[in-house]
PDB file of C-alpha atoms in Angstrom:
ATOM      1  CA  MET B   1     -12.826   0.747 -15.125  1.00 61.00           C
ATOM      2  CA  LYS B   2     -15.585  -0.124 -12.678  1.00 85.00           C
ATOM      3  CA  ASN B   3     -13.380  -0.340  -9.543  1.00 89.00           C
ATOM      4  CA  TYR B   4     -10.728   1.781  -7.870  1.00 93.00           C
ATOM      5  CA  ASP B   5      -8.258  -0.067  -5.643  1.00 92.00           C
ATOM      6  CA  PHE B   6      -5.998   1.957  -3.345  1.00 93.00           C
ATOM      7  CA  LYS B   7      -3.343  -0.199  -1.677  1.00 90.00           C
ATOM      8  CA  ARG B   8      -1.612   1.042   1.478  1.00 86.00           C
ATOM      9  CA  ARG B   9       1.798  -0.588   1.414  1.00 78.00           C
ATOM     10  CA  SER B  10       5.442   0.259   0.963  1.00 74.00           C
ATOM     11  CA  LEU B  11       7.843  -2.550   0.146  1.00 68.00           C
ATOM     12  CA  PHE B  12      10.900  -0.734   1.457  1.00 68.00           C
ATOM     13  CA  SER B  13       9.748   0.243   4.943  1.00 68.00           C
ATOM     14  CA  GLY B  14       8.209  -1.363   7.982  1.00 73.00           C
ATOM     15  CA  PRO B  15       7.183  -5.000   8.034  1.00 80.00           C
ATOM     16  CA  HIS B  16       7.241  -5.334   4.248  1.00 82.00           C
ATOM     17  CA  PHE B  17      10.971  -4.581   4.290  1.00 85.00           C
ATOM     18  CA  LEU B  18      11.394  -7.302   6.910  1.00 87.00           C
ATOM     19  CA  GLY B  19       9.546  -9.675   4.570  1.00 90.00           C
ATOM     20  CA  LEU B  20      11.987  -8.825   1.766  1.00 90.00           C
ATOM     21  CA  LEU B  21      14.874  -9.528   4.159  1.00 91.00           C
ATOM     22  CA  PHE B  22      13.368 -12.952   4.953  1.00 93.00           C
ATOM     23  CA  ILE B  23      13.109 -13.735   1.250  1.00 94.00           C
ATOM     24  CA  GLY B  24      16.739 -12.674   0.700  1.00 93.00           C
ATOM     25  CA  ALA B  25      17.919 -14.743   3.671  1.00 93.00           C
ATOM     26  CA  GLY B  26      15.995 -17.744   2.368  1.00 93.00           C
ATOM     27  CA  LEU B  27      17.589 -17.458  -1.059  1.00 93.00           C
ATOM     28  CA  LEU B  28      21.008 -17.091   0.558  1.00 92.00           C
ATOM     29  CA  SER B  29      20.367 -20.168   2.694  1.00 89.00           C
ATOM     30  CA  ILE B  30      19.402 -22.249  -0.336  1.00 88.00           C
ATOM     31  CA  ALA B  31      22.433 -21.058  -2.296  1.00 87.00           C
ATOM     32  CA  SER B  32      24.907 -21.338   0.602  1.00 84.00           C
ATOM     33  CA  PRO B  33      25.933 -24.977   0.017  1.00 81.00           C
ATOM     34  CA  LEU B  34      27.181 -23.956  -3.434  1.00 80.00           C
ATOM     35  CA  PHE B  35      29.907 -21.658  -2.105  1.00 79.00           C
ATOM     36  CA  MET B  36      30.357 -22.623   1.560  1.00 78.00           C
ATOM     37  CA  ASN B  37      31.967 -25.774   2.794  1.00 75.00           C
ATOM     38  CA  SER B  38      30.203 -26.609   6.032  1.00 68.00           C
ATOM     39  CA  SER B  39      29.177 -29.650   7.978  1.00 64.00           C
ATOM     40  CA  GLY B  40      25.465 -28.877   7.466  1.00 69.00           C
ATOM     41  CA  THR B  41      23.475 -30.876   5.000  1.00 81.00           C
ATOM     42  CA  LEU B  42      21.905 -29.673   1.782  1.00 82.00           C
ATOM     43  CA  GLU B  43      18.469 -30.684   3.098  1.00 84.00           C
ATOM     44  CA  LYS B  44      18.813 -28.399   6.138  1.00 87.00           C
ATOM     45  CA  ALA B  45      19.802 -25.454   3.967  1.00 86.00           C
ATOM     46  CA  VAL B  46      16.860 -26.001   1.630  1.00 89.00           C
ATOM     47  CA  ILE B  47      14.364 -26.431   4.496  1.00 91.00           C
ATOM     48  CA  VAL B  48      15.569 -23.278   6.264  1.00 92.00           C
ATOM     49  CA  GLY B  49      15.529 -21.400   2.951  1.00 92.00           C
ATOM     50  CA  VAL B  50      12.017 -22.499   2.012  1.00 94.00           C
ATOM     51  CA  VAL B  51      10.661 -21.628   5.483  1.00 95.00           C
ATOM     52  CA  ALA B  52      12.286 -18.162   5.382  1.00 95.00           C
ATOM     53  CA  ILE B  53      10.997 -17.499   1.841  1.00 95.00           C
ATOM     54  CA  THR B  54       7.483 -18.620   2.867  1.00 94.00           C
ATOM     55  CA  ILE B  55       7.461 -16.310   5.900  1.00 93.00           C
ATOM     56  CA  GLY B  56       8.774 -13.458   3.728  1.00 93.00           C
ATOM     57  CA  LEU B  57       6.088 -13.992   1.085  1.00 92.00           C
ATOM     58  CA  LEU B  58       3.362 -14.055   3.747  1.00 91.00           C
ATOM     59  CA  VAL B  59       4.580 -10.753   5.204  1.00 90.00           C
ATOM     60  CA  VAL B  60       5.051  -9.046   1.817  1.00 89.00           C
ATOM     61  CA  SER B  61       1.632 -10.154   0.577  1.00 88.00           C
ATOM     62  CA  SER B  62      -0.286  -8.605   3.498  1.00 90.00           C
ATOM     63  CA  TYR B  63      -1.472  -4.997   3.277  1.00 90.00           C
ATOM     64  CA  GLY B  64      -4.511  -2.796   3.728  1.00 91.00           C
ATOM     65  CA  GLY B  65      -6.484  -0.811   1.222  1.00 93.00           C
ATOM     66  CA  THR B  66      -9.725   0.700   0.026  1.00 94.00           C
ATOM     67  CA  LEU B  67     -11.802  -0.645  -2.856  1.00 94.00           C
ATOM     68  CA  ILE B  68     -14.457   1.531  -4.499  1.00 94.00           C
ATOM     69  CA  ASP B  69     -17.061   0.002  -6.797  1.00 94.00           C
ATOM     70  CA  PHE B  70     -18.216   2.856  -9.064  1.00 93.00           C
ATOM     71  CA  LYS B  71     -21.099   0.941 -10.640  1.00 92.00           C
ATOM     72  CA  GLY B  72     -22.478  -0.475  -7.375  1.00 91.00           C
ATOM     73  CA  LYS B  73     -21.787   2.772  -5.451  1.00 92.00           C
ATOM     74  CA  LYS B  74     -20.130   0.940  -2.564  1.00 94.00           C
ATOM     75  CA  VAL B  75     -16.813   0.991  -0.731  1.00 95.00           C
ATOM     76  CA  LYS B  76     -14.793  -1.601   1.196  1.00 95.00           C
ATOM     77  CA  GLU B  77     -11.938  -0.976   3.627  1.00 94.00           C
ATOM     78  CA  TYR B  78     -10.004  -4.236   3.429  1.00 95.00           C
ATOM     79  CA  THR B  79      -7.010  -6.185   4.623  1.00 92.00           C
ATOM     80  CA  SER B  80      -5.392  -8.303   1.946  1.00 91.00           C
ATOM     81  CA  PHE B  81      -3.580 -11.512   2.784  1.00 88.00           C
ATOM     82  CA  MET B  82      -2.174 -13.751   0.064  1.00 86.00           C
ATOM     83  CA  GLY B  83      -4.380 -12.051  -2.527  1.00 84.00           C
ATOM     84  CA  TYR B  84      -7.656 -12.414  -0.603  1.00 89.00           C
ATOM     85  CA  LYS B  85      -9.318  -9.162   0.481  1.00 90.00           C
ATOM     86  CA  PHE B  86     -11.140  -9.297   3.809  1.00 93.00           C
ATOM     87  CA  GLY B  87     -13.581  -6.518   4.668  1.00 94.00           C
ATOM     88  CA  GLN B  88     -17.210  -5.462   4.544  1.00 95.00           C
ATOM     89  CA  TRP B  89     -18.870  -3.532   1.744  1.00 95.00           C
ATOM     90  CA  SER B  90     -20.769  -0.408   2.735  1.00 95.00           C
ATOM     91  CA  ALA B  91     -22.730   2.167   0.784  1.00 94.00           C
ATOM     92  CA  LEU B  92     -20.653   4.944  -0.753  1.00 92.00           C
ATOM     93  CA  PRO B  93     -22.142   8.347   0.040  1.00 92.00           C
ATOM     94  CA  VAL B  94     -22.639  10.781  -2.835  1.00 92.00           C
ATOM     95  CA  ILE B  95     -19.239  12.367  -3.440  1.00 93.00           C
ATOM     96  CA  THR B  96     -19.465  15.987  -4.606  1.00 93.00           C
ATOM     97  CA  ARG B  97     -15.772  16.994  -4.595  1.00 93.00           C
ATOM     98  CA  VAL B  98     -12.412  15.306  -5.052  1.00 94.00           C
ATOM     99  CA  VAL B  99      -9.565  17.466  -3.751  1.00 94.00           C
ATOM    100  CA  VAL B 100      -5.804  16.907  -4.133  1.00 95.00           C
ATOM    101  CA  ILE B 101      -3.647  18.708  -1.565  1.00 94.00           C
ATOM    102  CA  SER B 102       0.040  18.586  -0.725  1.00 91.00           C
ATOM    103  CA  GLY B 103       1.769  18.831   2.597  1.00 87.00           C
ATOM    104  CA  THR B 104       5.412  18.957   3.603  1.00 86.00           C
ATOM    105  CA  SER B 105       6.487  17.696   6.987  1.00 81.00           C
ATOM    106  CA  LYS B 106       9.714  16.959   8.798  1.00 80.00           C
ATOM    107  CA  VAL B 107      10.265  13.235   9.168  1.00 73.00           C
ATOM    108  CA  SER B 108      12.878  11.114  10.845  1.00 72.00           C
ATOM    109  CA  ASN B 109      13.479   7.418  10.977  1.00 66.00           C
ATOM    110  CA  THR B 110      14.169   6.187  14.466  1.00 67.00           C
ATOM    111  CA  PRO B 111      16.896   3.573  14.857  1.00 68.00           C
ATOM    112  CA  ASN B 112      15.450   0.079  14.877  1.00 66.00           C
ATOM    113  CA  GLY B 113      18.416  -2.110  14.033  1.00 67.00           C
ATOM    114  CA  ILE B 114      17.215  -2.780  10.483  1.00 66.00           C
ATOM    115  CA  SER B 115      16.961   0.482   8.578  1.00 63.00           C
ATOM    116  CA  PRO B 116      19.289   3.497   8.714  1.00 66.00           C
ATOM    117  CA  THR B 117      18.586   6.550  10.852  1.00 68.00           C
ATOM    118  CA  TRP B 118      17.849   9.716   8.863  1.00 70.00           C
ATOM    119  CA  SER B 119      15.778  12.866   8.934  1.00 75.00           C
ATOM    120  CA  GLY B 120      14.575  15.421   6.420  1.00 78.00           C
ATOM    121  CA  GLU B 121      11.510  16.919   4.796  1.00 82.00           C
ATOM    122  CA  GLU B 122       8.957  14.835   2.959  1.00 81.00           C
ATOM    123  CA  THR B 123       6.155  15.998   0.677  1.00 86.00           C
ATOM    124  CA  ASN B 124       3.034  13.870   0.516  1.00 90.00           C
ATOM    125  CA  TYR B 125      -0.105  14.316  -1.533  1.00 94.00           C
ATOM    126  CA  LYS B 126      -3.599  13.495  -0.312  1.00 93.00           C
ATOM    127  CA  VAL B 127      -6.644  12.776  -2.413  1.00 94.00           C
ATOM    128  CA  LEU B 128      -9.693  13.652  -0.335  1.00 94.00           C
ATOM    129  CA  LEU B 129     -13.282  12.651  -1.121  1.00 94.00           C
ATOM    130  CA  TYR B 130     -15.954  15.035   0.179  1.00 94.00           C
ATOM    131  CA  THR B 131     -19.714  14.827   0.453  1.00 91.00           C
ATOM    132  CA  ASP B 132     -21.791  17.945   1.149  1.00 87.00           C
ATOM    133  CA  THR B 133     -20.137  18.145   4.587  1.00 82.00           C
ATOM    134  CA  SER B 134     -16.902  19.971   5.316  1.00 80.00           C
ATOM    135  CA  SER B 135     -14.961  16.882   6.377  1.00 83.00           C
ATOM    136  CA  ALA B 136     -13.536  14.260   4.033  1.00 86.00           C
ATOM    137  CA  VAL B 137     -15.152  10.823   4.074  1.00 91.00           C
ATOM    138  CA  HIS B 138     -12.144   9.049   2.487  1.00 91.00           C
ATOM    139  CA  SER B 139      -8.517  10.025   2.000  1.00 93.00           C
ATOM    140  CA  PHE B 140      -5.693   8.428   0.068  1.00 94.00           C
ATOM    141  CA  LEU B 141      -2.015   9.263   0.672  1.00 92.00           C
ATOM    142  CA  PHE B 142       0.523   9.364  -2.185  1.00 92.00           C
ATOM    143  CA  SER B 143       4.219  10.194  -2.363  1.00 88.00           C
ATOM    144  CA  ASN B 144       4.076  10.908  -6.111  1.00 91.00           C
ATOM    145  CA  LYS B 145       2.367  14.137  -7.246  1.00 93.00           C
ATOM    146  CA  ASP B 146       1.521  12.949 -10.765  1.00 95.00           C
ATOM    147  CA  ARG B 147      -0.028   9.724  -9.466  1.00 94.00           C
ATOM    148  CA  ALA B 148      -2.121  11.655  -6.920  1.00 94.00           C
ATOM    149  CA  ILE B 149      -3.431  14.036  -9.581  1.00 95.00           C
ATOM    150  CA  SER B 150      -4.101  11.205 -12.023  1.00 95.00           C
ATOM    151  CA  ASP B 151      -5.983   9.139  -9.439  1.00 95.00           C
ATOM    152  CA  GLY B 152      -7.879  12.229  -8.240  1.00 95.00           C
ATOM    153  CA  ARG B 153      -9.050  13.006 -11.779  1.00 95.00           C
ATOM    154  CA  HIS B 154      -9.999   9.362 -12.313  1.00 95.00           C
ATOM    155  CA  LEU B 155     -12.045   9.304  -9.091  1.00 95.00           C
ATOM    156  CA  ALA B 156     -13.755  12.618  -9.900  1.00 94.00           C
ATOM    157  CA  ALA B 157     -14.692  11.468 -13.397  1.00 94.00           C
ATOM    158  CA  ASN B 158     -16.126   8.131 -12.225  1.00 94.00           C
ATOM    159  CA  LEU B 159     -17.947   9.608  -9.230  1.00 94.00           C
ATOM    160  CA  ASN B 160     -19.347  12.573 -11.207  1.00 93.00           C
ATOM    161  CA  ALA B 161     -17.681  14.954  -8.756  1.00 93.00           C
ATOM    162  CA  ALA B 162     -15.858  18.261  -9.092  1.00 93.00           C
ATOM    163  CA  PHE B 163     -12.043  18.052  -9.135  1.00 95.00           C
ATOM    164  CA  GLU B 164      -9.906  20.563  -7.232  1.00 93.00           C
ATOM    165  CA  LEU B 165      -6.123  20.858  -7.115  1.00 91.00           C
ATOM    166  CA  ARG B 166      -4.805  22.906  -4.204  1.00 88.00           C
TER     167      ARG B 166
END
């Protein structure tokens, strides 16, 4: 594989969850004339449903990410909207180490009227790309340990870098 594409999005939190709610509301609006007897017309229900589904798809399809071209030795921080990735390519510095670390932190979800309020501990895994300096030049956050290790090994192999698991 000549590219690595890290997408920063979560469908079940933040604005992406709101987009899913719009899609669900749109489907419900389109289906409502089938089981509700109201004075509204079928055309209104379909128009409202299509508009809600369109807004939901626009929200769900937008996210940020990082694209690494192994062959061209370049990197692009991008914003994706409807499948198009907007961002500028820049030269990828020589990566000498790829490190996977884990961290546990206390998290809580503040009440926002959409999602439930909860708190607890969460373990995340970071894949860090280092040059000869002591600070990471790129980092990727994962919630799944196996995926973080797999992606870290893949990056290390394609960048000819040492792999470390801490």
